[in-house]
Structures are given as structure tokens and as C-alpha cells.
Coordinates of C-alpha atoms in Angstrom, one line a residue:
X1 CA 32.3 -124.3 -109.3
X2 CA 34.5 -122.9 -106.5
X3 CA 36.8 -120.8 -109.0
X4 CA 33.6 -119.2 -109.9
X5 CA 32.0 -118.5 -106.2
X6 CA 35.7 -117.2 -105.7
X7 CA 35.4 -114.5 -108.5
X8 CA 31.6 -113.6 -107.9
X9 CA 32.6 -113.1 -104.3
X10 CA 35.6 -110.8 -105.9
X11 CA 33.5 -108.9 -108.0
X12 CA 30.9 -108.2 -104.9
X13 CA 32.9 -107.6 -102.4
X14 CA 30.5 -105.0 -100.2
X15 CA 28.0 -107.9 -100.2
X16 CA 30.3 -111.0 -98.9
X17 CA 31.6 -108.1 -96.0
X18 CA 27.7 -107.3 -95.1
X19 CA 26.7 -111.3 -94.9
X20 CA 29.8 -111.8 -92.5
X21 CA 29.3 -108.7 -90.3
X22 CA 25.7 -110.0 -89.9
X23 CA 26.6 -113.5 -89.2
X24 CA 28.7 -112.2 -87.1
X25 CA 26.1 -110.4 -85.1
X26 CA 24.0 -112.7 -85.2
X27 CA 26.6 -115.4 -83.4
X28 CA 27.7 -112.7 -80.8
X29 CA 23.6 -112.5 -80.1
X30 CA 23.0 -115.9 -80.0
X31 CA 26.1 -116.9 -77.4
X32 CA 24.6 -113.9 -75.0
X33 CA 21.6 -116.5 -74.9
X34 CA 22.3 -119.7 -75.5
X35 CA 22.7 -121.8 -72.0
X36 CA 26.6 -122.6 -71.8
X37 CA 27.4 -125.3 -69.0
X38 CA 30.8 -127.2 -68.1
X39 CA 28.7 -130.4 -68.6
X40 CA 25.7 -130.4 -70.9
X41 CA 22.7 -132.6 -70.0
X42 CA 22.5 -135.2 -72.5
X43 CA 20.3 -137.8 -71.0
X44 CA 17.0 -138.7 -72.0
X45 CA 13.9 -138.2 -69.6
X46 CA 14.5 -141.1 -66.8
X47 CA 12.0 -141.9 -63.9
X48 CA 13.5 -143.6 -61.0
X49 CA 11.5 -146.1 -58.4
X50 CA 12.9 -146.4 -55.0
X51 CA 11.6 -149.1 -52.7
X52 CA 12.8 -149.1 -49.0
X53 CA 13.3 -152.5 -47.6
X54 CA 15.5 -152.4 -44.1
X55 CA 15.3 -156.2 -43.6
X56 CA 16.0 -157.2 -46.5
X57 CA 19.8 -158.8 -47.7
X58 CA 20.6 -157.7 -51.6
X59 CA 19.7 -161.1 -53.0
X60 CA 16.1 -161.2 -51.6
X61 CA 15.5 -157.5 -52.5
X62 CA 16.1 -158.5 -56.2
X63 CA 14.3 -161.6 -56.6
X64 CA 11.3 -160.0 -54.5
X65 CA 11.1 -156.5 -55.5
X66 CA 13.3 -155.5 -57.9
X67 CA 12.6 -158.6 -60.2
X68 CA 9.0 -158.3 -60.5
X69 CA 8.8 -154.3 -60.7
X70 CA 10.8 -154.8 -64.2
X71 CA 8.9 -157.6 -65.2
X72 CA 5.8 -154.9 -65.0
X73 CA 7.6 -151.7 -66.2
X74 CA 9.2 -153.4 -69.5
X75 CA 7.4 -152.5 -73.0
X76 CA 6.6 -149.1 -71.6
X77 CA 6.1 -146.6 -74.6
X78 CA 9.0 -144.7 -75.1
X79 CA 11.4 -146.9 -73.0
X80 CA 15.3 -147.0 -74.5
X81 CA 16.9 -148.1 -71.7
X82 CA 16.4 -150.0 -68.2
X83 CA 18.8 -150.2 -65.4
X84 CA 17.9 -151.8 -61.1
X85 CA 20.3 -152.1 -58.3
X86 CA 19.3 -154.1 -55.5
X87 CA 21.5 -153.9 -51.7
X88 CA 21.1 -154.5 -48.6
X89 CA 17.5 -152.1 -47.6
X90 CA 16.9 -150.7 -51.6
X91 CA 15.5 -151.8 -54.8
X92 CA 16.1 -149.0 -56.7
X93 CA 14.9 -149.0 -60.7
X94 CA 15.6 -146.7 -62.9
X95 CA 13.8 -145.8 -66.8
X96 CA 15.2 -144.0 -69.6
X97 CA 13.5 -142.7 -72.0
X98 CA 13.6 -141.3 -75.7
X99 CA 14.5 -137.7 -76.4
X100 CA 11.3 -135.5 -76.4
X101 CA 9.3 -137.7 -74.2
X102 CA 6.8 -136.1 -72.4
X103 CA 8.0 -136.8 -68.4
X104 CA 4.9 -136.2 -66.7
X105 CA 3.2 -138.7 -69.0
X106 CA 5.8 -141.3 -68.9
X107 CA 5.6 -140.8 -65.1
X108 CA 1.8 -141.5 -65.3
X109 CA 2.3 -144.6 -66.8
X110 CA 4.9 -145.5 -64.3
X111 CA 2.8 -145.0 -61.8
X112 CA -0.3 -147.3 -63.6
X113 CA 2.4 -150.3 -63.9
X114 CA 3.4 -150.2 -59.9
X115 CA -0.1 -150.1 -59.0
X116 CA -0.6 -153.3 -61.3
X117 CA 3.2 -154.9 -59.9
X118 CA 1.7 -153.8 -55.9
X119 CA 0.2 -157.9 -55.7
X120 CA 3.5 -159.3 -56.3
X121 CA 5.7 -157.4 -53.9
X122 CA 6.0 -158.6 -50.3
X123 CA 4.1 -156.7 -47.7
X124 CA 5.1 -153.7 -46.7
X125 CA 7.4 -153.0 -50.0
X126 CA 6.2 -150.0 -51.0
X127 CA 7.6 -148.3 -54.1
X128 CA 8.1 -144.8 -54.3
X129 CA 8.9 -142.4 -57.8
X130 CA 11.6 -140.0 -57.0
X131 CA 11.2 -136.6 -57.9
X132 CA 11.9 -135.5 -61.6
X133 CA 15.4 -135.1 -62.1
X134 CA 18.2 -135.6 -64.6
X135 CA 20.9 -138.2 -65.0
X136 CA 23.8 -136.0 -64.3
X137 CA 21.7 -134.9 -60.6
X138 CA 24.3 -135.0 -58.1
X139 CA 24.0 -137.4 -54.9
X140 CA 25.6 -137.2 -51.7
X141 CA 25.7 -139.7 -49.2
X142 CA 26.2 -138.9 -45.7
X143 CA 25.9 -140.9 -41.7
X144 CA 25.0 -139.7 -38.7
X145 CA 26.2 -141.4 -35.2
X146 CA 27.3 -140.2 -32.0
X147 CA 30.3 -138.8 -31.5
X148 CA 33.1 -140.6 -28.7
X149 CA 32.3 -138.5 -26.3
X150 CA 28.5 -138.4 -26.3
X151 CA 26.0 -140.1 -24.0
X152 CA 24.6 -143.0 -26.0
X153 CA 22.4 -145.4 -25.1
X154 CA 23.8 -148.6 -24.5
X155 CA 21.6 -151.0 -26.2
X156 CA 22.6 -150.8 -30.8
X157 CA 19.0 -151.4 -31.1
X158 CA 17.6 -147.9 -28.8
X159 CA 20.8 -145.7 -30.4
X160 CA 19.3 -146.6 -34.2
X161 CA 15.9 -145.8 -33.5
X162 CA 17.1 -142.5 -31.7
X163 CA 19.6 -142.0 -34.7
X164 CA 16.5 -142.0 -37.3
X165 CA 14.2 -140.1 -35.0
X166 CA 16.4 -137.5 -34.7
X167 CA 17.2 -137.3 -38.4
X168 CA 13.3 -137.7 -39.8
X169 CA 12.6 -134.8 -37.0
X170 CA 15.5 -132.4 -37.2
X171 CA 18.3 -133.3 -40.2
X172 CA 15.8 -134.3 -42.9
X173 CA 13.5 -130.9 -42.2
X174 CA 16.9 -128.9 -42.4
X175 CA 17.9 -130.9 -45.6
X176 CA 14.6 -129.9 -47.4
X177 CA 14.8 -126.4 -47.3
X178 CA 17.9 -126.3 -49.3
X179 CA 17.7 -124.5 -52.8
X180 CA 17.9 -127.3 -55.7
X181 CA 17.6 -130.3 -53.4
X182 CA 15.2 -132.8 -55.2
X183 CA 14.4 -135.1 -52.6
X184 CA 16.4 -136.8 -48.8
X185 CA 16.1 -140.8 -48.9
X186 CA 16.9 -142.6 -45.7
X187 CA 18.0 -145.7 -45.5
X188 CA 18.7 -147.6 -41.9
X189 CA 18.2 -146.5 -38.3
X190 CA 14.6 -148.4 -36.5
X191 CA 11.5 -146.6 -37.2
X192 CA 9.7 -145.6 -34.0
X193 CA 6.7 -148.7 -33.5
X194 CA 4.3 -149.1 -30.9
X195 CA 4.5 -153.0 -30.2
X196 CA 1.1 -154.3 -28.3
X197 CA 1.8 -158.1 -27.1
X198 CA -1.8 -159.2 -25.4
X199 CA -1.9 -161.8 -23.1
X200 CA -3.8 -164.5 -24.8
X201 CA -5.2 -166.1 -21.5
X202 CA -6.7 -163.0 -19.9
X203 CA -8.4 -162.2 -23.0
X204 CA -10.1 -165.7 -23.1
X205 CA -10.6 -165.1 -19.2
X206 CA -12.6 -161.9 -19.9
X207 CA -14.1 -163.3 -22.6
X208 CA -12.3 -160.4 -25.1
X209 CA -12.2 -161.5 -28.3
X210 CA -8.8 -160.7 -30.3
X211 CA -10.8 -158.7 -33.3
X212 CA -12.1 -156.3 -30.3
X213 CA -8.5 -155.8 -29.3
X214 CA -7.5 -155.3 -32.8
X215 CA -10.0 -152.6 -33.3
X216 CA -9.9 -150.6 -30.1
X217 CA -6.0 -150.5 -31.3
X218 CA -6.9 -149.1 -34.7
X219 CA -9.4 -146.3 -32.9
X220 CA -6.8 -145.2 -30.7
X221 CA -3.8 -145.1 -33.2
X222 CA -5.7 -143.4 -36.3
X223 CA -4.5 -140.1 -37.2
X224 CA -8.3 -137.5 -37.5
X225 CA -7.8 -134.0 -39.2
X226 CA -8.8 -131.4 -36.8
X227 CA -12.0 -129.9 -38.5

């Protein structure tokens, strides 16, 4: 068989020279537009869910968050591979799926299974999908503090919350506009709270009852459009 491709090739020699000047062509074309990268994306289509939990310690983030969110998200069409880390402040789970799964759908059905898992978390664990995005994404991690010569307050609890407030107002914002950022998580620092302690015997002097106090606070903290 090959002595006899070797002599018909012989014989027709123009014809084996035009077949490898096209191939040839044809390879030169298709490496002008094929996408060449140092690391080729091989991952499958993954949805990560990121729950923020500052006061919570590793253990309890797992067994309260991280536990029941896979309990919900397991069996989901398409699902090859599933992978959680709980620490100190973050559940984060993450979802692989198979090749040519559509994201947006599988994202979609994410979402359908946290709204489902939302009675079993604690209060105020709130689970969030981060933006689409491959396995090889790069992170970064970085602090902010003050630095030793700076004028800090002097109580840990007052420099935290003014640590956060100036990174949710000034560094996140800046972060954003960078080209190819997906998203900024923050994790630690004290939210800014407004804390309302009423003084239980005054009310019952003026004869206030505590769901009045409880909803003249809601009127005056609710965010209204401007029309």
C-alpha cells in the first residue's frame, strides 16, 4: 500500500507539489487568525457564589452557609465539578460545568437554587454570583491601613469603619474603572450603621409604643428616587 502511494506520488509529481503549496497556504492563513495565548483557557464554564459574613469564624461559615448552599446547588444540569472554601468573613462556592454549556442559563439556574437555599442561611447571609469569568481570571489581594506617620483614630473599632468608608467611597470607585476588572470584593473594615438604643421607660412614660418607634425609624432612613 505505501510502495504504491510512493510511486503514484512519483509519477504525479506537479500534483503532490500543488496539494503542499496549498496546505501550506492554507496553515500560514489560519495561524494569522487563530487566537495564540501563553496559557490557553481550558476550563469549563464555572459560576462562582460569594457570601460575605464579617462575624463569622471559618467553621461556622461552613456548616451555616457554605454547607447548605451545596446541599441546594448539587444535581444541577450540566454540573462536572464542585468546589467551597469557607474562612474567616467568606463562603465562597464555586460550579463547573461541562464544555459547551450555555453560562447565562446555568447562571439562571444558579440563581433559582439560592433563592430556594435563602430559608436556610442565617440572617443577613446574603449570597452573591460573581461576574462571569474564567478559571484562569487572575486575583489580587491587596490592604489598606494607615501609614506610621498618619493621624489615626485611636479606638481599632473607629480606624476600621473609617478604613472601609474610605475604600467603598474612593479605592473601590477607582478600582472599577479599570479595563478587564471583573468585579472588587471587600472583605473586613465596619460598615457605617446607625445604632438607635430607646429608652424603654420613657417610651412607656409617653405612652410610645415600640412598633411606632420602629416605624418612624424606617420613614426616616428609606432611600425615595427623586421623581
Amino acid at each position: 500500500m505505501i510502495a504504491a502511494l510512493a510511486r503514484w506520488s512519483i509519477r504525479r509529481r506537479a500534483v503532490v507539489l500543488t496539494c503542499a503549496l496549498l496546505l501550506c497556504l492554507l496553515g500560514a492563513w489560519s495561524a494569522t487568525r487563530v487566537p495564540i495565548d501563553a496559557m490557553p483557557d481550558i476550563t469549563g464554564p464555572q459560576v462562582q457564589i460569594n457570601t460575605a459574613l464579617p462575624s463569622y469564624a471559618a467553621d461556622e461559615a461552613e456548616s451555616r452557609v457554605t454547607i447548605p448552599l451545596e446541599s441546594e446547588l448539587s444535581g444541577l444540569p450540566g454540573l462536572v465539578e464542585f468546589r467551597s472554601l469557607s474562612k474567616t468573613g467568606l463562603s465562597q462556592v464555586t460550579l463547573i460545568f461541562a464544555d459547551g454549556t450555555d453560562i447565562f442559563r446555568a447562571r439562571q439556574l444558579v440563581t433559582e437554587r439560592i433563592g430556594q437555599a435563602s430559608g436556610n442561611l442565617p440572617p443577613g447571609a446574603v449570597p452573591v454570583m460573581a461576574p462571569i469569568s474564567t478559571g484562569l481570571g487572575e486575583i489580587v489581594y491587596y490592604s489598606i491601613g494607615y501609614a506610621a506617620d498618619a493621624k489615626a483614630p485611636a479606638d481599632e473599632s473607629a480606624r476600621l469603619r473609617e478604613l472601609r468608608l474610605l475604600h467603598d467611597t474612593r479605592v473601590r470607585p477607582a478600582l472599577r474603572s479599570t479595563p478587564g476588572l471583573a468585579d472588587v470584593n471587600v472583605i473586613g473594615g465596619h460598615e457605617r450603621q446607625m445604632l438607635v438604643e430607646p429608652d424603654l421607660a420613657k417610651l412607656a412614660k409617653s405612652g410610645v409604643p415600640m412598633s411606632e418607634l420602629l416605624r418612624a425609624v424606617r420613614r426616616n432612613t428609606e432611600n425615595a428616587g427623586g421623581g
